[in-house]
């Protein structure tokens, strides 16, 4: 039976290498579910392999936890198997962490530490002890028990010292500093931790330091947080410079690795040709060896984490190796944050220290860079405008919280930059434009299309952002099209024709310059509006092409199910116009399914209104549509009766008081020249702002609020 197990293990490896994780898991589960008994050690190894696959490639934590708990029970009856027991304890602890079961996690880690304390104290045992102490410290932090966390980290530091692993000592030293910064009850303890970090870092061989990129970032960022905490911006600057240089060097290295990998892939494809001449094959083979050597040297120059057996217990295990900033050697998995979050954090530090120096151009570039990094990361996590928390995985919610906190810091600093350089109008315009756009969205959703178009156009007038203008023009065009659909009496036919011309004037010029506008949301919106325009012009085939392209963007790059549902409804309507009733029915059913999932009543009604000719389900569809129409009318009636409704939709632009030169001089005369520059605190390290500084911000805020003229 051992031969059968080895065969299934090999087949599972084959499927995993091909990315077929489901098939790999089924091969392994065949061993666990067999009616013929395997040796306990075979079952244990198999269940560990299944758990590792599930944690590394899926979000099925509970399934992995069940396999690990079964393995733990089997291991109790086996006196040896130290390595398997440690792996089981470590993975099971991570499962408990992911589901938020901290007491069971602590219990399993105590058992693991008992196991290591009773084993022979060699290097492997000490490394596992470091692993368990690190996870235990993390569990204590979640419970707010700082002292116990520090105690666990100090135990890990002692183990790392005993086996003479300076980079592992550095991991624990920086983690202890991190906890002291979070607790901040004794500044002397913080200073001692900083000195310890400096001493250990200097003890690491300079050549080895270059391979410890994760530790470099972690250590430097913690030093910066401390300097910002005590308002020592001058001494924080050289740490930021070190980080910025390291980030740029790593980005350059990763770009070279990507280029070399692409070239190597193309070269391998050429070498696979059977008709390749021998001389050319020999030259390509020589080039292949050089590329492989260069790639190997670049990849070996840093801790990549490829050799790690343990999936990350922060839910980041599925990242490519180049996306990880590893902090410690195996069997640790000491990644603090994903590389994208750390790089956004570096940009934020540059902004915080650059703004008081008046380096506004550099600050705005870093703000844009950081915000784009965060937006890309949120998209990968499935965080889009229409997503609900209940639809997200636990690990995605945790990481999204980190990115959203960083995003808030960037937005705060963006406004602060504008205010610091007296860019009051720019700060006002950003707020005004967003408010007008939101008013347009509200008006459109309640069927006030003329008012919606007005507010979208006003929003576009206020902003100087090309992307924002494109979005507003696309939205306004859609609202103008809806005026023609909603109004059918002969009296309003002229109005409908006017609205159609307005839509053409808005969307035509913007669509022509779409290639100069960045952003998938903008591109998808432009395709949506332009597709509607082509439908009105009876150019159905071209409309289908544009809408299909927009649908592909919305589905693949945005994950916006509501927009996908709306695209499908239009494409279903278009298929009917092209007399393709079979395809139309399939598309509209997909749209209806999505709209029901999103509780999007208007889109449900829209899809059903086109599906009225669906024989066999006509009565059922019509009844459901009437029910949803009644529900929508009730909700609209509630909205119309609100005291805010008229104010929100009225065709009056929000006006803000402008600062005049006299107002600015008066404000400056009332303030001391010693007022600090209101650098916002960040990264969870809070310091009370000076009273004088806070009052200045309140005064500016009151001026920005302005008056609404009705």
XYZ file of C-alpha atoms in Angstrom:
710
model
C 0.000 0.000 0.000
C 2.974 2.285 0.485
C 3.638 2.106 -3.257
C 0.034 3.208 -3.907
C 0.459 6.143 -1.535
C 3.723 7.202 -3.174
C 2.060 7.022 -6.572
C -0.795 9.260 -5.454
C 1.676 11.662 -3.821
C 3.581 11.891 -7.098
C 0.363 12.455 -9.062
C -0.631 15.203 -6.601
C 2.760 16.895 -7.144
C 2.209 16.697 -10.903
C -1.212 18.380 -10.671
C 0.071 21.044 -8.262
C 2.904 21.952 -10.627
C 0.295 22.374 -13.375
C -1.789 24.597 -11.084
C -4.589 22.029 -10.813
C -4.992 22.286 -7.050
C -8.423 20.622 -6.927
C -7.112 17.504 -8.677
C -4.068 17.437 -6.389
C -6.292 17.537 -3.301
C -8.523 14.757 -4.677
C -5.489 12.503 -5.225
C -4.424 12.983 -1.622
C -7.923 12.641 -0.181
C -8.230 9.282 -1.952
C -5.655 7.987 0.547
C -7.547 9.358 3.566
C -10.910 8.054 2.331
C -9.682 4.585 1.283
C -11.461 1.533 2.717
C -8.060 -0.132 2.942
C -6.030 1.104 5.901
C -2.693 2.803 5.324
C 0.002 3.143 7.955
C -0.697 6.034 10.376
C 2.466 7.831 9.264
C 1.266 7.742 5.644
C -2.114 9.213 6.599
C -0.456 11.918 8.722
C 1.880 13.008 5.908
C -1.015 13.010 3.466
C -3.247 15.135 5.687
C -0.383 17.580 6.260
C 0.089 17.833 2.498
C -3.635 18.490 1.960
C -3.675 21.160 4.656
C -0.629 22.885 3.175
C -2.251 22.956 -0.276
C -5.541 24.289 1.081
C -3.886 27.040 3.121
C -1.505 27.996 0.346
C -3.893 28.040 -2.594
C -7.444 28.386 -1.200
C -9.437 30.032 1.578
C -10.808 26.719 2.865
C -9.334 27.100 6.364
C -11.892 24.928 8.162
C -11.222 21.982 5.843
C -7.483 22.334 6.457
C -8.089 22.603 10.204
C -10.061 19.342 10.230
C -7.205 17.455 8.536
C -4.676 18.903 10.962
C -6.759 18.059 14.023
C -7.030 14.473 12.775
C -3.244 14.387 12.231
C -2.672 15.644 15.752
C -4.799 12.836 17.187
C -2.873 10.232 15.183
C 0.476 11.691 16.261
C -0.404 11.345 19.955
C -0.006 7.590 19.619
C 3.430 7.895 17.993
C 6.381 8.608 20.347
C 8.755 9.929 17.648
C 8.078 12.058 14.496
C 9.278 15.360 16.017
C 9.322 17.201 12.680
C 5.799 16.087 11.726
C 4.458 17.065 15.142
C 6.020 20.525 14.874
C 4.638 21.075 11.374
C 1.188 19.988 12.540
C 1.283 22.293 15.574
C 2.469 25.232 13.462
C -0.123 24.825 10.702
C -2.941 24.199 13.195
C -1.968 27.340 15.112
C -2.176 29.312 11.875
C -5.633 27.883 11.130
C -6.887 28.956 14.550
C -5.389 32.394 13.932
C -7.175 32.742 10.582
C -10.579 31.884 12.060
C -9.985 34.166 15.060
C -9.874 31.343 17.645
C -7.098 32.772 19.820
C -7.550 30.647 23.034
C -7.226 27.328 21.097
C -4.275 28.797 19.206
C -2.476 29.638 22.456
C -3.235 26.171 23.843
C -1.756 24.418 20.802
C 1.346 26.640 20.938
C 1.918 25.851 24.625
C 1.835 22.139 23.719
C 4.297 22.797 20.890
C 6.703 24.626 23.212
C 6.469 21.778 25.726
C 7.477 19.424 22.911
C 10.530 21.498 21.946
C 11.627 21.935 25.572
C 11.665 18.157 26.086
C 13.583 17.424 22.867
C 17.334 17.500 22.322
C 18.409 21.137 22.013
C 19.877 21.091 18.499
C 19.511 23.761 15.809
C 16.313 22.318 14.292
C 14.593 22.211 17.689
C 15.651 25.794 18.477
C 14.306 26.993 15.119
C 10.930 25.405 15.812
C 10.935 27.001 19.263
C 11.508 30.372 17.576
C 8.569 29.675 15.257
C 6.181 28.872 18.123
C 7.295 31.833 20.266
C 6.737 34.181 17.312
C 3.179 32.913 16.756
C 2.454 33.017 20.500
C 3.600 36.646 20.679
C 1.260 37.484 17.806
C -1.659 35.832 19.620
C -0.923 37.847 22.767
C -0.860 41.076 20.724
C -4.353 40.362 19.410
C -5.544 40.079 23.012
C -3.744 43.300 23.950
C -1.363 41.487 26.328
C 1.814 43.418 25.475
C 3.906 42.131 28.379
C 3.271 38.461 27.581
C 4.001 39.172 23.924
C 7.362 40.731 24.801
C 8.144 37.770 27.055
C 7.490 35.293 24.218
C 9.626 37.346 21.820
C 12.477 37.509 24.336
C 12.369 33.706 24.619
C 12.662 33.527 20.834
C 15.569 35.979 20.933
C 17.397 33.773 23.463
C 16.947 30.706 21.223
C 18.243 32.614 18.194
C 21.278 33.771 20.209
C 22.035 30.223 21.381
C 22.269 28.944 17.800
C 24.153 32.072 16.598
C 21.605 33.215 13.976
C 22.072 37.018 13.920
C 19.340 37.607 11.308
C 16.909 35.616 13.464
C 18.041 37.644 16.493
C 17.287 40.760 14.449
C 13.800 39.479 13.694
C 12.994 39.138 17.396
C 14.735 42.403 18.332
C 12.669 44.385 15.807
C 9.471 42.605 16.873
C 10.160 43.566 20.516
C 10.709 47.186 19.431
C 7.423 47.057 17.504
C 5.508 45.957 20.610
C 7.156 48.666 22.744
C 6.122 51.282 20.159
C 2.546 49.988 20.260
C 2.461 49.965 24.070
C 4.500 53.148 24.684
C 4.373 53.116 28.463
C 8.099 53.613 29.057
C 10.294 55.577 26.641
C 13.445 54.133 28.222
C 12.285 50.635 27.213
C 11.816 51.887 23.656
C 15.328 53.382 23.636
C 16.824 50.126 24.939
C 15.018 48.208 22.180
C 16.324 50.617 19.535
C 19.876 50.202 20.834
C 19.476 46.430 20.754
C 18.260 46.566 17.124
C 21.228 48.753 16.124
C 23.692 46.442 17.894
C 22.314 43.256 16.330
C 22.085 44.793 12.844
C 25.748 45.808 13.009
C 26.677 42.247 14.028
C 25.270 40.843 10.768
C 27.847 40.412 8.008
C 27.497 43.293 5.473
C 27.116 40.828 2.595
C 24.370 39.019 4.519
C 22.543 42.293 5.238
C 21.957 42.756 1.514
C 19.987 39.492 1.523
C 17.833 40.565 4.493
C 15.708 43.113 2.634
C 12.621 42.429 4.757
C 14.554 43.076 7.974
C 16.031 46.274 6.511
C 12.579 47.694 5.742
C 11.100 46.550 9.057
C 13.950 47.998 11.123
C 14.124 51.325 9.285
C 10.351 51.829 9.387
C 10.248 51.184 13.136
C 13.038 53.721 13.646
C 11.043 56.240 11.592
C 7.879 55.600 13.617
C 9.832 56.300 16.809
C 11.332 59.529 15.427
C 7.922 60.721 14.251
C 6.477 59.824 17.646
C 8.913 62.175 19.405
C 8.685 64.748 16.527
C 12.375 64.289 15.630
C 11.880 64.751 11.889
C 15.500 65.678 11.231
C 16.892 62.342 12.409
C 14.075 60.444 10.709
C 15.202 61.758 7.312
C 18.246 59.514 6.823
C 16.158 56.423 7.641
C 13.662 57.460 4.946
C 16.540 57.983 2.495
C 17.827 54.470 3.258
C 14.372 52.991 2.660
C 13.813 54.913 -0.552
C 17.170 53.809 -1.974
C 16.496 50.167 -1.030
C 13.020 50.290 -2.564
C 14.273 51.724 -5.856
C 17.108 49.171 -6.036
C 14.698 46.294 -5.419
C 12.218 47.585 -7.996
C 15.044 47.800 -10.532
C 16.154 44.256 -9.687
C 12.606 42.893 -9.990
C 12.224 44.616 -13.360
C 15.452 42.975 -14.557
C 14.241 39.570 -13.300
C 10.976 40.019 -15.181
C 12.786 40.967 -18.382
C 15.209 38.040 -18.076
C 12.351 35.624 -17.371
C 10.449 36.817 -20.434
C 13.544 36.471 -22.602
C 14.220 33.003 -21.193
C 10.631 31.893 -21.896
C 10.896 33.067 -25.495
C 14.277 31.364 -25.853
C 12.959 28.067 -24.443
C 10.094 28.202 -26.907
C 12.560 28.622 -29.760
C 14.696 25.725 -28.500
C 11.617 23.468 -28.470
C 11.357 23.704 -32.262
C 12.441 20.375 -33.834
C 13.504 22.045 -37.116
C 15.970 24.479 -35.463
C 19.415 24.402 -37.195
C 22.193 22.980 -35.015
C 24.360 26.124 -35.130
C 21.463 28.324 -34.067
C 20.483 25.795 -31.396
C 24.022 25.864 -30.001
C 24.038 29.672 -29.831
C 20.639 29.760 -28.145
C 21.705 27.093 -25.645
C 24.720 29.203 -24.674
C 22.497 32.229 -24.216
C 20.089 30.098 -22.168
C 22.851 29.115 -19.716
C 23.903 32.752 -19.245
C 20.310 33.856 -18.618
C 19.757 31.063 -16.107
C 22.965 31.967 -14.246
C 22.040 35.643 -14.112
C 18.522 34.837 -12.890
C 19.894 32.478 -10.253
C 22.310 35.125 -8.968
C 19.531 37.722 -8.710
C 17.140 35.355 -6.952
C 19.812 34.113 -4.545
C 20.697 37.671 -3.508
C 17.715 37.854 -1.148
C 15.668 35.629 1.159
C 12.863 34.596 -1.154
C 10.867 32.292 1.053
C 10.614 29.651 -1.692
C 11.984 27.021 0.658
C 9.418 27.694 3.374
C 7.082 24.867 4.313
C 4.646 27.055 6.220
C 1.948 29.167 4.541
C 1.715 32.694 5.891
C -0.797 33.013 8.686
C -1.733 36.469 7.467
C -3.379 35.052 4.356
C -0.659 36.207 1.960
C 0.843 32.844 1.028
C -0.342 32.905 -2.567
C 1.949 35.797 -3.510
C 4.791 35.175 -5.920
C 8.159 34.948 -4.171
C 9.214 38.364 -5.426
C 6.195 39.940 -3.728
C 7.335 38.889 -0.254
C 9.698 40.676 2.132
C 10.759 37.746 4.299
C 12.011 38.491 7.794
C 13.404 35.167 9.028
C 14.717 31.776 7.812
C 12.749 28.527 7.642
C 10.671 27.231 9.422
C 9.643 30.800 10.237
C 7.351 32.769 7.954
C 8.012 36.209 9.305
C 6.597 38.426 6.600
C 5.238 41.570 8.239
C 3.255 43.092 5.362
C 3.048 42.409 1.613
C 5.695 44.203 -0.396
C 3.122 46.506 -2.033
C 1.934 47.728 1.386
C 5.513 48.313 2.558
C 6.346 50.254 -0.614
C 3.214 52.378 -0.199
C 4.360 52.995 3.374
C 7.756 54.187 2.104
C 6.015 56.630 -0.257
C 3.949 57.870 2.689
C 7.075 58.452 4.806
C 8.641 60.457 1.968
C 5.475 62.596 1.809
C 5.313 63.170 5.569
C 8.928 64.334 5.712
C 8.919 66.166 2.382
C 5.854 68.340 2.973
C 7.385 70.550 5.713
C 10.359 71.188 3.407
C 8.056 72.458 0.669
C 8.850 69.559 -1.702
C 5.296 69.627 -2.994
C 5.950 68.270 -6.486
C 7.763 65.218 -5.107
C 5.046 64.762 -2.474
C 2.233 64.781 -5.006
C 4.093 62.263 -7.195
C 4.545 59.958 -4.192
C 0.910 60.383 -3.171
C -0.247 59.380 -6.651
C 2.199 56.454 -6.707
C 1.143 55.219 -3.268
C -2.578 55.550 -3.972
C -2.217 53.655 -7.263
C -0.307 50.867 -5.488
C -3.086 50.618 -2.905
C -5.874 50.643 -5.497
C -4.148 47.814 -7.419
C -3.740 45.794 -4.214
C -7.397 46.292 -3.235
C -8.510 45.106 -6.679
C -6.456 41.923 -6.220
C -8.188 41.373 -2.884
C -11.588 41.759 -4.567
C -12.313 45.124 -2.922
C -14.399 47.139 -5.387
C -17.087 49.800 -5.120
C -20.002 47.367 -5.013
C -18.540 44.591 -2.865
C -20.017 43.730 0.551
C -18.022 42.627 3.581
C -20.032 39.405 3.830
C -18.714 38.366 0.394
C -15.051 38.747 1.405
C -12.667 36.265 2.958
C -11.421 36.873 6.517
C -7.816 37.317 5.381
C -8.896 39.740 2.622
C -10.775 41.868 5.170
C -7.706 42.017 7.414
C -5.379 43.069 4.600
C -7.935 45.478 3.153
C -8.006 47.242 6.524
C -4.252 47.817 6.278
C -4.494 49.206 2.740
C -7.519 51.392 3.524
C -5.733 52.873 6.536
C -2.800 53.758 4.278
C -5.180 55.209 1.693
C -6.728 57.494 4.329
C -3.250 58.726 5.272
C -2.465 59.540 1.645
C -5.757 61.418 1.231
C -5.160 63.408 4.413
C -1.671 64.350 3.259
C -2.951 65.281 -0.204
C -5.343 67.819 1.319
C -2.625 68.951 3.728
C -0.208 69.581 0.851
C -2.766 71.763 -0.905
C -3.492 73.690 2.284
C 0.182 74.017 3.219
C 0.992 75.634 -0.131
C -2.132 77.795 0.165
C -3.843 75.666 -2.440
C -7.189 76.331 -0.779
C -9.033 76.473 -4.090
C -7.582 73.100 -5.195
C -8.647 71.487 -1.923
C -12.100 73.031 -2.241
C -12.480 71.947 -5.859
C -11.705 68.323 -5.041
C -14.492 68.324 -2.434
C -16.946 70.292 -4.594
C -16.477 68.036 -7.623
C -17.008 64.859 -5.608
C -20.135 66.293 -3.933
C -21.666 67.241 -7.293
C -20.888 63.792 -8.674
C -22.563 62.126 -5.690
C -25.627 64.354 -6.126
C -25.761 63.232 -9.753
C -25.587 59.575 -8.758
C -28.418 60.036 -6.268
C -30.596 61.903 -8.775
C -30.025 59.245 -11.454
C -30.815 56.379 -9.072
C -34.199 57.925 -8.172
C -35.097 58.572 -11.804
C -34.423 62.341 -11.903
C -32.319 62.107 -15.045
C -32.314 65.760 -16.063
C -31.119 66.790 -12.611
C -28.525 63.989 -12.636
C -27.077 65.191 -15.952
C -26.901 68.753 -14.583
C -24.863 67.716 -11.528
C -22.529 65.478 -13.559
C -21.791 68.345 -15.953
C -21.170 70.704 -13.021
C -18.806 68.184 -11.431
C -16.832 68.005 -14.680
C -16.597 71.816 -14.845
C -15.173 72.072 -11.333
C -12.378 69.500 -11.548
C -9.185 69.720 -13.597
C -8.662 65.950 -13.515
C -9.036 64.500 -17.023
C -10.095 61.134 -15.606
C -12.755 62.710 -13.397
C -14.054 64.798 -16.312
C -14.281 61.696 -18.506
C -16.260 59.830 -15.836
C -18.635 62.751 -15.325
C -19.245 63.191 -19.064
C -19.924 59.457 -19.460
C -22.400 59.487 -16.558
C -24.089 62.628 -17.850
C -24.468 61.093 -21.317
C -26.156 58.010 -19.841
C -28.547 60.257 -17.888
C -29.394 62.193 -21.056
C -30.134 58.910 -22.869
C -32.438 57.915 -20.008
C -34.416 61.155 -20.421
C -35.360 59.973 -23.896
C -36.401 56.565 -22.553
C -38.409 57.915 -19.644
C -40.308 60.555 -21.585
C -42.640 59.371 -24.331
C -45.348 61.989 -24.765
C -45.399 64.070 -27.927
C -44.799 67.229 -25.903
C -41.420 66.029 -24.754
C -40.142 64.607 -28.033
C -38.277 67.830 -28.733
C -36.783 67.653 -25.235
C -35.710 64.064 -25.874
C -34.059 65.041 -29.152
C -32.251 67.867 -27.355
C -31.077 65.439 -24.671
C -29.770 63.070 -27.332
C -27.741 65.878 -28.924
C -26.402 66.827 -25.483
C -25.285 63.234 -24.959
C -23.485 63.198 -28.322
C -21.718 66.475 -27.490
C -20.542 65.039 -24.177
C -19.468 61.514 -25.025
C -18.172 61.988 -28.594
C -15.100 64.171 -27.900
C -14.208 62.320 -24.686
C -14.378 58.907 -26.358
C -12.054 60.076 -29.125
C -9.357 60.827 -26.518
C -9.969 57.724 -24.354
C -6.459 56.406 -25.016
C -5.002 59.394 -23.145
C -7.099 58.716 -20.029
C -5.776 56.252 -17.442
C -7.939 53.934 -15.356
C -10.078 50.874 -16.039
C -13.126 52.427 -14.375
C -12.982 55.394 -16.732
C -12.490 53.163 -19.778
C -15.393 50.875 -18.843
C -17.698 53.871 -18.293
C -16.779 55.405 -21.646
C -17.440 52.135 -23.511
C -20.799 51.867 -21.710
C -21.931 55.358 -22.719
C -20.559 55.138 -26.253
C -22.209 51.752 -26.750
C -25.567 53.319 -25.830
C -24.919 56.127 -28.314
C -24.208 53.652 -31.133
C -27.401 51.752 -30.291
C -29.411 54.973 -30.586
C -27.772 55.531 -33.961
C -28.827 51.990 -35.056
C -25.183 50.906 -35.448
C -25.854 47.645 -33.617
C -22.794 45.642 -34.659
C -20.297 48.318 -33.627
C -22.267 48.892 -30.431
C -21.927 45.188 -29.635
C -18.146 45.372 -30.140
C -17.754 48.398 -27.840
C -20.038 46.988 -25.160
C -18.331 43.586 -25.258
C -14.973 45.284 -24.702
C -16.370 47.301 -21.808
C -17.895 44.152 -20.300
C -14.537 42.398 -20.475
C -12.877 45.274 -18.600
C -15.619 45.400 -15.961
C -15.438 41.646 -15.390
C -11.682 40.994 -15.560
C -10.212 44.156 -14.050
C -12.867 45.760 -11.865
C -14.902 42.930 -10.386
C -17.902 45.305 -10.377
C -20.840 42.894 -10.585
C -23.416 45.675 -10.804
C -21.747 47.161 -13.877
C -21.393 43.657 -15.354
C -25.112 43.081 -14.827
C -25.975 46.369 -16.538
C -23.659 45.574 -19.451
C -25.315 42.176 -19.847
C -28.788 43.741 -19.880
C -27.816 46.139 -22.660
C -26.130 43.358 -24.634
C -29.250 41.211 -24.215
C -31.382 44.049 -25.540
C -28.914 44.480 -28.403
C -29.076 40.766 -29.255
C -32.860 41.086 -29.586
C -32.398 44.039 -31.934
C -30.122 41.794 -34.016
C -32.830 39.055 -33.922
C -30.593 36.669 -31.932
C -33.278 35.655 -29.443
C -31.497 32.556 -28.090
C -28.391 34.476 -27.116
C -30.491 37.371 -25.817
C -32.394 35.061 -23.472
C -29.170 33.532 -22.092
C -27.518 36.919 -21.562
C -30.574 38.434 -19.859
C -30.947 35.475 -17.531
C -27.306 35.942 -16.456
C -27.952 39.634 -15.910
C -31.063 38.900 -13.853
C -29.180 36.384 -11.699
C -26.466 38.936 -10.923
C -28.983 41.706 -10.243
C -30.861 39.469 -7.801
C -27.607 38.649 -6.015
C -26.853 42.364 -5.657
C -30.450 43.311 -4.701
C -30.300 45.732 -7.664
C -34.032 46.269 -8.219
C -33.852 48.707 -11.200
C -31.611 46.334 -13.169
C -33.887 43.389 -12.308
C -36.880 45.288 -13.680
C -34.876 46.350 -16.724
C -33.844 42.759 -17.520
C -37.361 41.422 -16.934
C -38.908 44.070 -19.151
C -36.808 42.725 -22.037
C -37.501 39.099 -21.070
C -41.287 39.560 -21.284
C -41.352 37.580 -24.510
C -39.711 34.530 -22.932
C -42.317 31.818 -23.567
C -42.895 29.353 -20.778
C -41.853 31.764 -18.050
C -43.770 34.819 -19.239
C -46.390 34.799 -16.458
C -43.802 34.091 -13.755
C -41.504 36.848 -15.053
C -44.352 39.323 -15.353
C -45.556 38.633 -11.819
C -42.041 39.024 -10.394
C -41.555 42.230 -12.386
C -44.787 43.739 -11.045
C -43.718 42.817 -7.520
C -40.362 44.518 -7.972
C -41.976 47.564 -9.584
C -44.208 47.975 -6.540
C -41.195 47.628 -4.257
C -39.238 50.193 -6.273
C -42.143 52.664 -6.288
C -42.405 52.394 -2.506
C -38.708 53.059 -2.084
C -38.859 56.006 -4.484
C -41.840 57.443 -2.612
C -39.856 57.242 0.624
C -36.931 59.021 -1.022
C -39.125 61.742 -2.545
C -40.742 62.449 0.827
C -37.374 63.025 2.512
C -36.606 66.603 3.547
C -33.248 66.328 1.773
C -34.564 65.139 -1.608
C -35.312 68.537 -3.185
C -32.056 70.022 -1.960
C -30.046 67.115 -3.332
C -31.523 67.072 -6.843
C -32.157 70.819 -7.368
C -30.247 72.271 -10.304
C -28.164 74.563 -8.130
C -24.424 74.082 -7.850
C -22.899 73.883 -4.410
C -20.945 77.101 -3.920
C -18.090 77.460 -1.483
C -16.763 80.682 -0.019
C -13.462 81.536 -1.613
C -10.498 82.747 0.397
C -9.504 86.235 -0.653
C -6.083 87.732 -0.134
C -7.351 89.858 2.770
C -8.818 86.804 4.510
C -5.519 84.938 4.171
C -3.487 87.847 5.543
C -5.899 88.199 8.440
C -5.654 84.498 9.212
C -1.866 84.600 9.058
C -1.736 87.660 11.320
C -3.709 85.815 13.990
C -1.286 82.882 14.033
C 2.168 82.610 15.535
C 5.012 81.930 13.130
C 6.047 79.070 15.410
C 2.985 76.946 14.621
C 4.100 73.535 13.360
C 3.072 72.240 9.963
C 0.378 69.834 11.211
C 2.066 66.671 10.011
C -0.603 64.046 10.644
C 0.395 61.116 12.811
C 0.166 57.730 11.159
C 0.658 54.001 11.422
C -1.232 53.757 14.671
C 1.214 55.895 16.660
C -0.860 58.780 17.973
C 0.388 62.008 19.530
C -1.832 64.894 20.749
C -1.644 67.821 18.356
C -0.727 71.220 19.825
C -3.810 73.243 20.711
C -2.730 76.151 18.549
C -2.207 73.904 15.554
C -5.562 72.192 15.982
C -7.405 75.483 16.197
C -5.829 76.599 12.953
C -7.133 73.496 11.217
C -10.610 74.080 12.650
C -10.607 77.640 11.355
C -9.663 76.508 7.861
C -12.281 73.786 7.956
C -14.961 76.304 8.864
C -13.922 78.471 5.936
C -14.062 75.557 3.543
C -17.606 74.667 4.525
C -18.895 77.861 2.974
C -22.555 78.603 2.169
C -25.071 77.001 -0.094
C -26.935 79.471 -2.260
C -30.418 78.316 -3.175
